[in-house]
XYZ file of C-alpha atoms in Angstrom:
492
model
C -1.419 47.271 3.591
C 0.840 44.890 1.578
C -0.099 43.547 -1.562
C -0.111 39.687 -1.319
C 2.490 38.126 -3.774
C 0.819 35.127 -5.922
C 2.537 31.689 -5.790
C 3.277 28.785 -8.514
C 1.593 25.547 -7.347
C 2.447 22.059 -8.993
C -0.835 21.100 -10.295
C 0.387 17.421 -9.679
C 1.515 17.217 -5.967
C 0.450 20.526 -4.484
C 4.102 21.826 -4.150
C 4.666 25.901 -3.802
C 7.268 27.976 -5.130
C 7.917 31.641 -5.366
C 8.864 31.619 -8.938
C 8.014 29.363 -12.013
C 9.375 26.266 -12.553
C 10.385 24.236 -15.391
C 10.204 21.097 -13.228
C 8.989 20.030 -9.735
C 11.506 18.827 -7.737
C 9.086 17.208 -5.023
C 7.380 14.832 -7.714
C 9.429 15.341 -11.042
C 6.636 16.530 -13.135
C 7.496 18.741 -16.150
C 5.289 21.903 -16.801
C 3.053 21.435 -14.317
C 3.299 25.030 -12.063
C 0.438 27.379 -12.148
C 0.205 30.761 -11.046
C -1.983 30.879 -7.943
C -3.168 33.159 -5.558
C -2.742 32.660 -1.598
C -5.973 34.054 -0.905
C -7.616 31.266 -3.085
C -5.467 28.639 -2.019
C -6.098 29.193 1.098
C -9.819 29.368 1.320
C -11.522 26.355 2.463
C -12.886 24.164 0.164
C -16.695 23.031 0.682
C -18.908 20.362 -0.900
C -20.725 21.661 -4.130
C -24.312 22.554 -2.800
C -25.276 21.918 -6.676
C -24.260 18.358 -6.611
C -25.655 17.440 -3.181
C -29.131 18.372 -4.623
C -28.631 16.776 -7.899
C -28.334 13.533 -5.911
C -31.661 14.679 -3.399
C -33.664 15.239 -6.657
C -32.370 12.106 -8.110
C -33.144 9.867 -4.808
C -36.676 11.796 -4.372
C -37.332 10.937 -8.690
C -36.548 7.428 -7.806
C -39.374 7.089 -5.240
C -37.126 7.862 -2.267
C -37.000 11.153 0.305
C -33.241 12.654 0.567
C -31.888 10.630 3.622
C -29.793 13.685 4.766
C -29.127 17.472 4.354
C -25.938 19.099 4.620
C -25.882 21.891 6.863
C -22.898 24.505 6.160
C -22.637 28.013 7.741
C -20.690 30.564 5.974
C -17.353 31.383 6.346
C -17.929 34.594 8.310
C -20.932 33.131 11.196
C -19.725 33.738 14.415
C -19.460 30.826 16.779
C -22.305 30.342 18.916
C -21.561 31.190 22.650
C -23.974 28.783 24.331
C -26.677 26.188 23.205
C -29.715 27.463 23.888
C -31.637 24.134 22.126
C -31.660 20.603 23.664
C -29.575 18.350 22.231
C -32.025 16.511 20.205
C -32.802 19.324 18.311
C -29.560 19.727 17.280
C -28.489 17.805 13.565
C -25.603 15.485 13.909
C -25.255 16.182 17.834
C -25.320 12.814 19.921
C -23.449 11.689 22.758
C -20.380 9.307 22.401
C -22.488 6.040 24.253
C -24.369 6.403 21.437
C -22.105 6.018 18.666
C -20.272 2.733 20.675
C -21.185 -0.314 18.726
C -23.000 1.577 16.121
C -20.826 0.352 13.493
C -22.500 -2.019 10.974
C -20.741 -5.258 10.418
C -17.881 -5.158 7.461
C -18.069 -6.457 3.781
C -15.958 -9.317 2.838
C -14.575 -8.453 -0.469
C -14.040 -12.389 -1.149
C -10.321 -11.010 -1.468
C -9.131 -12.719 1.100
C -5.340 -10.354 1.017
C -7.342 -7.346 0.345
C -9.625 -8.600 3.501
C -6.373 -8.243 5.858
C -5.398 -5.258 4.636
C -8.225 -3.585 5.051
C -8.737 -5.181 8.936
C -11.397 -8.009 7.902
C -13.330 -6.417 5.136
C -14.733 -2.932 3.735
C -16.377 -0.663 6.403
C -19.754 0.242 5.651
C -19.842 4.369 4.734
C -15.877 4.871 4.538
C -13.959 6.426 2.133
C -10.951 4.356 0.339
C -8.051 5.450 -2.039
C -6.181 3.067 -3.852
C -2.677 4.338 -5.346
C -0.395 2.576 -7.351
C 1.797 2.915 -10.504
C -0.003 2.045 -14.431
C -0.084 -1.194 -15.036
C -0.244 -2.722 -12.076
C -3.779 -3.992 -11.400
C -6.073 -1.541 -10.047
C -8.676 -1.726 -12.117
C -8.429 -5.513 -11.851
C -8.697 -5.172 -8.369
C -11.780 -2.816 -8.011
C -13.583 -5.060 -10.900
C -12.881 -8.512 -8.896
C -13.711 -7.094 -5.378
C -16.898 -5.161 -6.969
C -17.863 -8.259 -8.405
C -17.577 -10.356 -5.759
C -19.805 -7.683 -3.462
C -22.374 -7.386 -5.843
C -22.677 -11.278 -5.886
C -23.347 -11.429 -2.121
C -26.316 -9.079 -2.733
C -24.636 -5.401 -2.274
C -25.588 -2.668 -5.315
C -22.259 -1.652 -7.050
C -21.668 1.431 -8.890
C -18.583 1.528 -11.075
C -17.300 5.145 -12.901
C -14.888 4.626 -15.550
C -13.168 7.769 -16.721
C -10.243 6.187 -18.167
C -11.755 3.455 -20.309
C -14.492 2.625 -22.688
C -17.396 0.556 -21.815
C -16.154 -2.089 -24.351
C -12.777 -2.185 -22.895
C -14.511 -2.640 -19.713
C -16.561 -5.480 -20.635
C -13.574 -7.055 -22.026
C -11.902 -7.144 -18.941
C -15.198 -8.135 -17.019
C -15.157 -11.435 -19.577
C -11.848 -12.192 -18.771
C -12.311 -12.199 -15.220
C -15.756 -13.749 -15.422
C -17.513 -10.721 -13.245
C -21.015 -11.160 -14.560
C -22.998 -10.055 -11.166
C -26.342 -8.599 -11.972
C -26.024 -5.644 -9.363
C -22.714 -4.523 -11.066
C -23.743 -1.621 -13.160
C -20.990 0.490 -14.733
C -21.015 4.610 -15.551
C -18.802 5.687 -18.403
C -18.960 9.609 -17.416
C -16.304 11.608 -16.098
C -18.830 14.584 -14.866
C -19.175 14.924 -11.153
C -23.092 15.854 -11.717
C -23.605 12.830 -13.635
C -22.119 10.554 -10.658
C -24.231 11.844 -8.210
C -27.249 11.586 -10.279
C -26.853 7.982 -11.135
C -25.958 7.530 -7.580
C -29.265 9.011 -6.045
C -31.194 6.742 -8.780
C -29.584 3.691 -8.260
C -28.926 3.928 -4.158
C -25.682 1.809 -4.507
C -23.835 0.184 -1.327
C -20.388 0.629 -3.097
C -19.359 3.367 -5.491
C -16.144 2.791 -7.321
C -14.164 5.652 -9.244
C -11.854 4.989 -11.456
C -9.857 7.538 -11.535
C -9.929 10.598 -8.867
C -8.158 12.392 -11.165
C -10.162 11.941 -14.583
C -13.768 12.827 -12.449
C -14.608 16.674 -12.636
C -16.751 19.164 -11.281
C -18.408 21.426 -14.284
C -18.726 23.893 -11.598
C -14.913 24.324 -11.476
C -13.148 26.219 -14.638
C -9.947 24.647 -13.718
C -9.202 21.315 -16.149
C -9.866 17.637 -15.219
C -6.702 16.443 -12.929
C -5.862 19.622 -11.560
C -4.819 20.442 -8.199
C -8.077 22.602 -7.471
C -10.187 19.764 -9.335
C -8.897 17.090 -7.598
C -9.323 18.474 -4.399
C -12.990 19.525 -5.020
C -14.146 16.034 -6.157
C -12.583 14.335 -3.394
C -14.411 16.786 -0.959
C -17.246 16.140 -2.675
C -17.409 12.467 -2.778
C -16.554 12.276 0.716
C -19.403 14.515 1.789
C -21.738 11.874 -0.278
C -20.598 9.066 1.441
C -20.216 10.461 5.125
C -23.975 12.068 4.657
C -25.455 8.875 3.666
C -24.497 7.887 0.845
C -22.573 4.568 -0.834
C -19.137 3.312 0.600
C -16.761 4.880 -1.983
C -13.449 3.237 -3.542
C -10.844 5.545 -5.186
C -8.214 5.405 -7.555
C -5.369 7.598 -7.205
C -2.656 8.214 -9.578
C 0.879 8.639 -8.563
C 3.710 10.634 -9.502
C 7.139 9.254 -11.030
C 8.540 9.258 -7.378
C 5.657 6.537 -6.400
C 3.754 9.439 -4.570
C 0.158 9.755 -4.607
C -0.678 12.628 -7.146
C -2.532 15.529 -5.727
C -2.704 17.806 -2.414
C -1.830 15.735 0.566
C -5.068 16.878 1.901
C -6.527 13.739 0.141
C -4.612 11.739 1.858
C -5.866 13.345 5.650
C -9.672 12.860 4.767
C -10.200 9.664 3.224
C -10.580 6.892 5.802
C -8.015 4.226 3.974
C -5.099 4.866 1.997
C -3.819 1.727 0.175
C -0.619 1.191 -2.034
C -0.341 -1.259 -4.527
C 3.230 -2.395 -5.258
C 5.003 -4.947 -7.554
C 7.875 -5.273 -10.274
C 6.423 -5.360 -13.268
C 8.250 -8.199 -14.699
C 6.743 -10.217 -11.748
C 3.415 -11.828 -11.201
C 3.558 -10.890 -7.355
C 1.787 -7.760 -6.336
C 2.157 -6.271 -2.651
C -1.057 -4.505 -0.925
C -0.035 -2.080 2.152
C -2.311 -0.007 4.108
C -0.715 3.257 4.413
C -3.434 4.725 6.469
C -6.062 2.534 7.898
C -8.856 4.218 10.419
C -10.158 0.914 10.924
C -7.448 -0.986 11.517
C -3.827 -2.158 11.617
C -0.958 -0.567 9.173
C 1.268 -3.066 9.745
C -0.581 -5.885 7.331
C 0.689 -6.790 3.966
C -1.328 -8.588 1.330
C 0.281 -10.960 -1.597
C -1.466 -11.552 -4.529
C -0.466 -13.021 -7.902
C -1.691 -11.635 -11.182
C -2.571 -14.392 -13.560
C -4.835 -14.751 -16.779
C -7.854 -14.804 -14.913
C -7.092 -11.714 -12.444
C -5.365 -11.327 -8.996
C -5.655 -14.439 -6.577
C -4.673 -14.490 -3.077
C -1.120 -16.151 -2.413
C -2.230 -17.737 1.023
C 1.608 -19.385 1.525
C 3.350 -16.689 0.385
C 6.611 -19.049 1.808
C 5.971 -21.725 -0.276
C 5.888 -19.386 -3.418
C 9.289 -17.772 -2.470
C 11.064 -21.071 -1.735
C 9.319 -23.528 -4.263
C 12.580 -23.284 -6.658
C 15.513 -22.936 -3.963
C 17.910 -25.128 -5.007
C 19.023 -27.664 -2.239
C 22.869 -27.994 -1.198
C 23.927 -25.063 -3.532
C 26.797 -22.969 -2.032
C 25.439 -19.228 -1.781
C 21.561 -20.076 -0.915
C 20.058 -19.290 2.447
C 16.766 -19.494 3.877
C 15.665 -15.714 5.401
C 12.692 -15.814 7.985
C 11.743 -12.031 6.992
C 8.540 -10.028 8.173
C 5.896 -7.757 5.693
C 4.470 -5.978 8.180
C 3.376 -8.482 11.118
C 3.319 -11.116 8.952
C 6.499 -13.362 8.503
C 7.464 -14.924 5.062
C 10.489 -17.304 4.223
C 12.582 -15.789 1.303
C 15.816 -17.105 -0.365
C 18.555 -14.821 -0.379
C 21.247 -15.635 -2.855
C 25.451 -14.721 -3.226
C 27.738 -15.068 -5.793
C 31.503 -14.094 -5.171
C 33.517 -14.256 -8.210
C 37.023 -13.182 -8.640
C 37.326 -9.534 -10.202
C 38.142 -10.170 -14.040
C 41.913 -8.649 -14.927
C 42.151 -7.372 -11.141
C 39.152 -4.652 -12.016
C 38.018 -2.778 -9.678
C 35.430 -5.011 -7.637
C 31.765 -4.851 -8.278
C 29.038 -5.207 -5.826
C 25.484 -5.580 -7.257
C 22.426 -5.843 -4.731
C 18.755 -7.049 -5.976
C 15.870 -6.436 -3.525
C 17.617 -5.934 -0.950
C 19.206 -2.186 0.833
C 22.310 -1.977 -1.140
C 23.544 0.176 1.642
C 23.241 -2.430 4.689
C 25.047 -5.000 2.159
C 27.735 -3.233 1.789
C 28.061 -2.629 5.165
C 27.849 -6.456 5.852
C 30.508 -7.075 3.534
C 32.838 -4.859 5.434
C 32.105 -6.643 8.525
C 33.137 -9.954 6.862
C 36.615 -8.485 5.999
C 37.306 -6.635 9.263
C 35.520 -9.080 11.874
C 35.551 -12.409 10.144
C 38.588 -12.166 8.185
C 36.793 -13.048 4.958
C 39.169 -11.378 1.730
C 36.630 -10.015 -0.453
C 38.680 -7.077 -1.389
C 39.241 -8.353 -5.260
C 36.296 -10.108 -5.787
C 32.723 -9.064 -7.382
C 29.673 -9.443 -4.985
C 26.355 -10.149 -6.114
C 23.513 -10.530 -4.074
C 19.856 -11.543 -4.677
C 16.393 -12.024 -3.277
C 15.385 -14.712 -5.106
C 11.338 -14.109 -6.019
C 11.326 -10.446 -6.386
C 9.928 -9.402 -2.616
C 12.129 -6.343 -1.548
C 13.763 -6.714 1.899
C 14.291 -3.701 3.258
C 14.374 -4.949 7.272
C 18.467 -4.907 9.323
C 17.321 -8.888 10.082
C 18.455 -9.710 6.383
C 22.043 -9.061 7.758
C 22.575 -12.365 8.547
C 21.242 -14.011 5.954
C 23.667 -11.811 3.400
C 26.423 -12.721 5.529
C 25.888 -16.317 5.825
C 25.398 -16.318 1.313
C 28.380 -14.494 1.059
C 30.720 -17.006 3.217
C 29.085 -19.848 1.765
C 29.585 -18.596 -1.606
C 32.947 -17.601 -1.375
C 34.014 -20.880 0.744
C 32.034 -23.203 -1.668
C 30.536 -24.956 0.940
C 26.313 -25.088 1.156
C 24.365 -23.622 3.902
C 22.364 -26.666 5.573
C 18.859 -26.898 3.764
C 16.988 -27.771 6.950
C 18.537 -23.792 8.202
C 16.329 -20.830 8.293
C 18.497 -17.499 9.780
C 17.224 -13.798 10.923
C 19.531 -11.313 12.857
C 21.068 -7.856 12.434
C 24.663 -7.263 12.272
C 26.204 -4.774 13.688
C 29.650 -2.895 12.665
C 31.432 -4.713 16.026
C 30.541 -7.968 14.381
C 27.811 -8.634 17.240
C 24.643 -10.182 16.393
C 21.771 -8.154 17.138
C 17.888 -8.964 18.318
C 14.870 -8.897 16.067
C 11.355 -8.290 16.322
C 8.724 -10.437 15.815
C 11.252 -13.365 16.408
C 8.738 -15.603 17.901
C 6.150 -15.201 14.349
C 9.303 -16.271 12.110
C 10.347 -19.213 14.402
C 6.318 -20.353 13.896
C 6.841 -19.683 10.369
C 10.045 -21.802 10.157
C 8.350 -24.437 11.494
C 5.207 -24.601 9.891
C 7.167 -24.562 6.738
C 9.202 -27.592 8.019
C 12.525 -26.311 8.759
C 14.562 -28.154 11.698
C 16.647 -25.446 12.996
C 17.374 -21.649 12.939
C 19.617 -19.144 13.503
C 18.949 -16.567 15.809
C 20.453 -13.757 17.568
C 20.915 -15.100 21.636
C 19.235 -12.212 23.376
C 15.915 -13.486 21.116
C 16.665 -17.166 21.457
C 16.894 -16.440 25.841
C 13.227 -15.170 25.672
C 11.539 -18.043 23.640
C 10.217 -21.042 24.769
C 11.475 -24.675 23.517
C 9.748 -25.998 20.743
C 9.622 -29.969 19.779
C 9.601 -29.217 16.056
C 12.519 -26.696 15.446
C 15.487 -26.259 17.238
C 16.934 -22.477 17.489
C 20.671 -22.025 17.940
C 21.545 -18.980 19.514
C 24.551 -16.720 17.967
C 26.075 -13.472 19.560
C 28.453 -13.102 16.767
C 28.896 -13.183 13.301
C 31.967 -15.156 13.333
C 29.975 -17.910 15.511
C 27.099 -18.302 12.713
C 29.767 -18.511 10.033
C 30.739 -21.956 11.487
C 28.098 -23.072 9.854
C 29.753 -22.806 6.175
C 33.342 -23.990 7.435
C 35.659 -25.227 4.716
């Protein structure tokens, strides 16, 4: 029998390599590869019986019997060929009709943008994974949401594995988090977490973070691939077996991906990504995975001295400092998921100094698409940009990646080059093709409604969209088929 060859596995992301590597090409981590046996890596990971027993004992000591019991047959047990007993005698077996309508009402978190992304609130019994860059505000979001739920009467247990109790207390004081049913556990051992959960019986368990909590039954160090996977499986078994709803904080790699094995994202119910620029107070909350709602919803929050606040009207925030009648400024109706948002696209065109190589700098927008739009303007619209520096920026810090921003870039560049401002009451949206045609965009009706709500009176839209829209009394839709037609709005 051929001998199985050991492999090297990245302890951060789970990447497999036939030999040791100093740097993981998948996540960029240094010195993270460890020797593993294929048989060990392929072995199924099961919830820890000892931890579950500790949780049950703690519940019994607190005056309540265990609510459930894990039944896990050995891997070698043969699957039964027939059911000899009735459905009522098989634990966990029920008809699908019995499950319909059995879901408990969601819990509103008191943070409207978080509820929007979750689909209306937290689903009881679910497991949520929250990832984001260090310092982005993950712990702040957990503290605020936990405090609001505790004020509503839910028991909340916060497991702090990264900070001391005084540090968390200082942040809680700044945020005004003083709910009586909010408890703090400053421990890293998963055994302590299960015991505390069994005694307190909280409705919500917050774990900060997944990489710092460890299962003492494993010899692997905290944060290793094996520990992260086992801790996630144990906590999932706790939540699905009658325990509390759980929110986990996960670290990210240098490339922005969630650290740890991919299986964690598969087993949890919701995966949230918390994003934002360090130099900006705005934060974006996205649902990468959501079993109970849409993944197209985006929450916009603002970090302040008293924590995170929901941005109810993001268009007003992004356009609050827009200069009127300034060449190179265009209002774009973009979308974040299903949510329409108005942002300002700015362009500055200047002569290249000393006849040098022209510069093309793009911030907040796809550089490849912006370069394509500049090429179309030169070839199809006759704009002379060969000897000019072109700078394009999306004001406010909201990144725009969709093709519908092409028309705004084209108008902003032409406006700056000609020195003619775009009308202040005009909004645009449209994709520009290589032949100069203006292509249709998705969610056109929502974009028009947002522009009208913000007080704009005219909107440039692709002719394909304009034909399918109903007439509005509060906003006039101007259809365009070619980029040359759009540039007529900034004719010299």
